[in-house]
Amino acid sequence: MIVVTTEEVTGHRIVEMKGQVFGLVVRSRGLGGNIVATLRS
């Protein structure tokens, strides 16, 4: 699946369009960062 913000993709034929989509990104501090944050609170 190719995700683009344009109506065309050079060199590819569009077979199906899904319409508007959204995404969610969850970032973590890592184990050490979580321990330090817990100790500070």
A tleap script that builds the chain and sets N, CA, C and O, in Angstrom:
source leaprc.protein.ff14SB
mol = sequence {
  NMET ILE VAL VAL THR THR GLU GLU VAL THR
  GLY HIE ARG ILE VAL GLU MET LYS GLY GLN
  VAL PHE GLY LEU VAL VAL ARG SER ARG GLY
  LEU GLY GLY ASN ILE VAL ALA THR LEU ARG
  CSER
}
set mol.1.N position { 0.854 -1.168 0.000 }
set mol.1.CA position { 0.000 0.000 0.000 }
set mol.1.C position { 0.899 1.230 0.000 }
set mol.1.O position { 1.797 1.361 0.832 }
set mol.2.N position { 0.649 2.110 -0.928 }
set mol.2.CA position { 1.376 3.374 -1.004 }
set mol.2.C position { 0.439 4.471 -0.504 }
set mol.2.O position { -0.693 4.585 -0.976 }
set mol.3.N position { 0.901 5.269 0.436 }
set mol.3.CA position { 0.099 6.363 0.985 }
set mol.3.C position { 0.698 7.668 0.504 }
set mol.3.O position { 1.873 7.944 0.747 }
set mol.4.N position { -0.110 8.481 -0.184 }
set mol.4.CA position { 0.361 9.749 -0.733 }
set mol.4.C position { -0.660 10.840 -0.453 }
set mol.4.O position { -1.794 10.565 -0.062 }
set mol.5.N position { -0.239 12.083 -0.659 }
set mol.5.CA position { -1.142 13.221 -0.492 }
set mol.5.C position { -1.463 13.877 -1.828 }
set mol.5.O position { -2.023 14.973 -1.859 }
set mol.6.N position { -1.116 13.223 -2.932 }
set mol.6.CA position { -1.390 13.752 -4.264 }
set mol.6.C position { -2.384 12.851 -4.983 }
set mol.6.O position { -2.686 11.754 -4.515 }
set mol.7.N position { -2.892 13.314 -6.120 }
set mol.7.CA position { -3.864 12.522 -6.870 }
set mol.7.C position { -3.208 11.519 -7.804 }
set mol.7.O position { -3.889 10.628 -8.312 }
set mol.8.N position { -1.908 11.636 -8.048 }
set mol.8.CA position { -1.193 10.737 -8.949 }
set mol.8.C position { 0.092 10.250 -8.301 }
set mol.8.O position { 0.674 10.929 -7.455 }
set mol.9.N position { 0.528 9.057 -8.714 }
set mol.9.CA position { 1.825 8.531 -8.307 }
set mol.9.C position { 2.543 8.151 -9.593 }
set mol.9.O position { 2.114 7.234 -10.293 }
set mol.10.N position { 3.617 8.835 -9.907 }
set mol.10.CA position { 4.346 8.601 -11.146 }
set mol.10.C position { 4.851 7.165 -11.205 }
set mol.10.O position { 5.496 6.682 -10.274 }
set mol.11.N position { 4.550 6.487 -12.315 }
set mol.11.CA position { 5.021 5.123 -12.509 }
set mol.11.C position { 4.116 4.055 -11.928 }
set mol.11.O position { 4.446 2.871 -12.001 }
set mol.12.N position { 2.975 4.439 -11.349 }
set mol.12.CA position { 2.045 3.469 -10.764 }
set mol.12.C position { 0.633 3.738 -11.275 }
set mol.12.O position { 0.279 4.876 -11.584 }
set mol.13.N position { -0.161 2.685 -11.358 }
set mol.13.CA position { -1.563 2.809 -11.754 }
set mol.13.C position { -2.419 2.706 -10.494 }
set mol.13.O position { -2.270 1.768 -9.711 }
set mol.14.N position { -3.309 3.666 -10.304 }
set mol.14.CA position { -4.183 3.667 -9.128 }
set mol.14.C position { -5.344 2.719 -9.391 }
set mol.14.O position { -6.082 2.886 -10.361 }
set mol.15.N position { -5.505 1.721 -8.524 }
set mol.15.CA position { -6.556 0.717 -8.670 }
set mol.15.C position { -7.721 1.019 -7.736 }
set mol.15.O position { -8.878 0.806 -8.098 }
set mol.16.N position { -7.422 1.516 -6.532 }
set mol.16.CA position { -8.461 1.754 -5.539 }
set mol.16.C position { -8.070 2.938 -4.670 }
set mol.16.O position { -6.906 3.079 -4.293 }
set mol.17.N position { -9.038 3.790 -4.351 }
set mol.17.CA position { -8.802 4.916 -3.443 }
set mol.17.C position { -9.609 4.676 -2.177 }
set mol.17.O position { -10.770 4.274 -2.245 }
set mol.18.N position { -9.008 4.917 -1.039 }
set mol.18.CA position { -9.660 4.686 0.253 }
set mol.18.C position { -10.321 5.935 0.815 }
set mol.18.O position { -11.173 5.821 1.697 }
set mol.19.N position { -9.964 7.115 0.342 }
set mol.19.CA position { -10.526 8.344 0.886 }
set mol.19.C position { -9.675 8.864 2.029 }
set mol.19.O position { -8.495 8.532 2.139 }
set mol.20.N position { -10.278 9.679 2.875 }
set mol.20.CA position { -9.527 10.266 3.986 }
set mol.20.C position { -9.211 9.215 5.038 }
set mol.20.O position { -10.033 8.356 5.355 }
set mol.21.N position { -8.008 9.306 5.565 }
set mol.21.CA position { -7.584 8.417 6.643 }
set mol.21.C position { -6.870 9.253 7.693 }
set mol.21.O position { -6.493 10.394 7.423 }
set mol.22.N position { -6.682 8.707 8.877 }
set mol.22.CA position { -5.917 9.394 9.906 }
set mol.22.C position { -5.055 8.366 10.618 }
set mol.22.O position { -5.324 7.166 10.565 }
set mol.23.N position { -4.037 8.843 11.272 }
set mol.23.CA position { -3.146 7.941 11.986 }
set mol.23.C position { -2.865 8.455 13.384 }
set mol.23.O position { -3.097 9.624 13.692 }
set mol.24.N position { -2.369 7.578 14.214 }
set mol.24.CA position { -2.043 7.912 15.589 }
set mol.24.C position { -0.664 7.350 15.901 }
set mol.24.O position { -0.385 6.185 15.615 }
set mol.25.N position { 0.192 8.168 16.482 }
set mol.25.CA position { 1.547 7.740 16.829 }
set mol.25.C position { 1.696 7.826 18.339 }
set mol.25.O position { 1.407 8.860 18.941 }
set mol.26.N position { 2.144 6.748 18.940 }
set mol.26.CA position { 2.386 6.713 20.382 }
set mol.26.C position { 3.884 6.578 20.585 }
set mol.26.O position { 4.502 5.639 20.084 }
set mol.27.N position { 4.464 7.507 21.312 }
set mol.27.CA position { 5.909 7.471 21.560 }
set mol.27.C position { 6.152 7.196 23.035 }
set mol.27.O position { 5.422 7.682 23.899 }
set mol.28.N position { 7.163 6.430 23.305 }
set mol.28.CA position { 7.492 6.054 24.677 }
set mol.28.C position { 8.875 6.592 25.041 }
set mol.28.O position { 9.736 6.739 24.175 }
set mol.29.N position { 9.080 6.879 26.306 }
set mol.29.CA position { 10.380 7.345 26.779 }
set mol.29.C position { 11.376 6.201 26.867 }
set mol.29.O position { 12.583 6.442 26.834 }
set mol.30.N position { 10.920 4.998 26.974 }
set mol.30.CA position { 11.806 3.862 27.237 }
set mol.30.C position { 11.785 3.555 28.724 }
set mol.30.O position { 11.270 4.344 29.517 }
set mol.31.N position { 12.331 2.436 29.098 }
set mol.31.CA position { 12.277 1.984 30.489 }
set mol.31.C position { 12.972 2.950 31.441 }
set mol.31.O position { 12.414 3.294 32.484 }
set mol.32.N position { 14.171 3.390 31.102 }
set mol.32.CA position { 14.916 4.304 31.978 }
set mol.32.C position { 14.200 5.629 32.169 }
set mol.32.O position { 14.147 6.150 33.284 }
set mol.33.N position { 13.647 6.181 31.096 }
set mol.33.CA position { 12.920 7.447 31.187 }
set mol.33.C position { 11.672 7.332 32.033 }
set mol.33.O position { 11.330 8.263 32.762 }
set mol.34.N position { 10.982 6.197 31.948 }
set mol.34.CA position { 9.781 5.984 32.761 }
set mol.34.C position { 10.124 5.878 34.244 }
set mol.34.O position { 9.386 6.388 35.087 }
set mol.35.N position { 11.223 5.229 34.566 }
set mol.35.CA position { 11.634 5.098 35.974 }
set mol.35.C position { 11.987 6.468 36.548 }
set mol.35.O position { 11.576 6.797 37.661 }
set mol.36.N position { 12.742 7.265 35.800 }
set mol.36.CA position { 13.115 8.607 36.256 }
set mol.36.C position { 11.871 9.471 36.416 }
set mol.36.O position { 11.761 10.209 37.395 }
set mol.37.N position { 10.929 9.395 35.472 }
set mol.37.CA position { 9.699 10.188 35.563 }
set mol.37.C position { 8.878 9.780 36.780 }
set mol.37.O position { 8.267 10.628 37.429 }
set mol.38.N position { 8.859 8.485 37.093 }
set mol.38.CA position { 8.129 8.007 38.274 }
set mol.38.C position { 8.776 8.520 39.552 }
set mol.38.O position { 8.078 8.923 40.483 }
set mol.39.N position { 10.099 8.510 39.605 }
set mol.39.CA position { 10.796 8.984 40.801 }
set mol.39.C position { 10.620 10.484 41.005 }
set mol.39.O position { 10.581 10.952 42.143 }
set mol.40.N position { 10.513 11.240 39.919 }
set mol.40.CA position { 10.340 12.695 40.027 }
set mol.40.C position { 8.941 13.077 40.493 }
set mol.40.O position { 8.767 14.131 41.106 }
set mol.41.N position { 7.947 12.250 40.217 }
set mol.41.CA position { 6.557 12.632 40.557 }
set mol.41.C position { 6.199 12.339 41.992 }
set mol.41.O position { 5.074 12.605 42.414 }
savepdb mol mol.pdb
quit
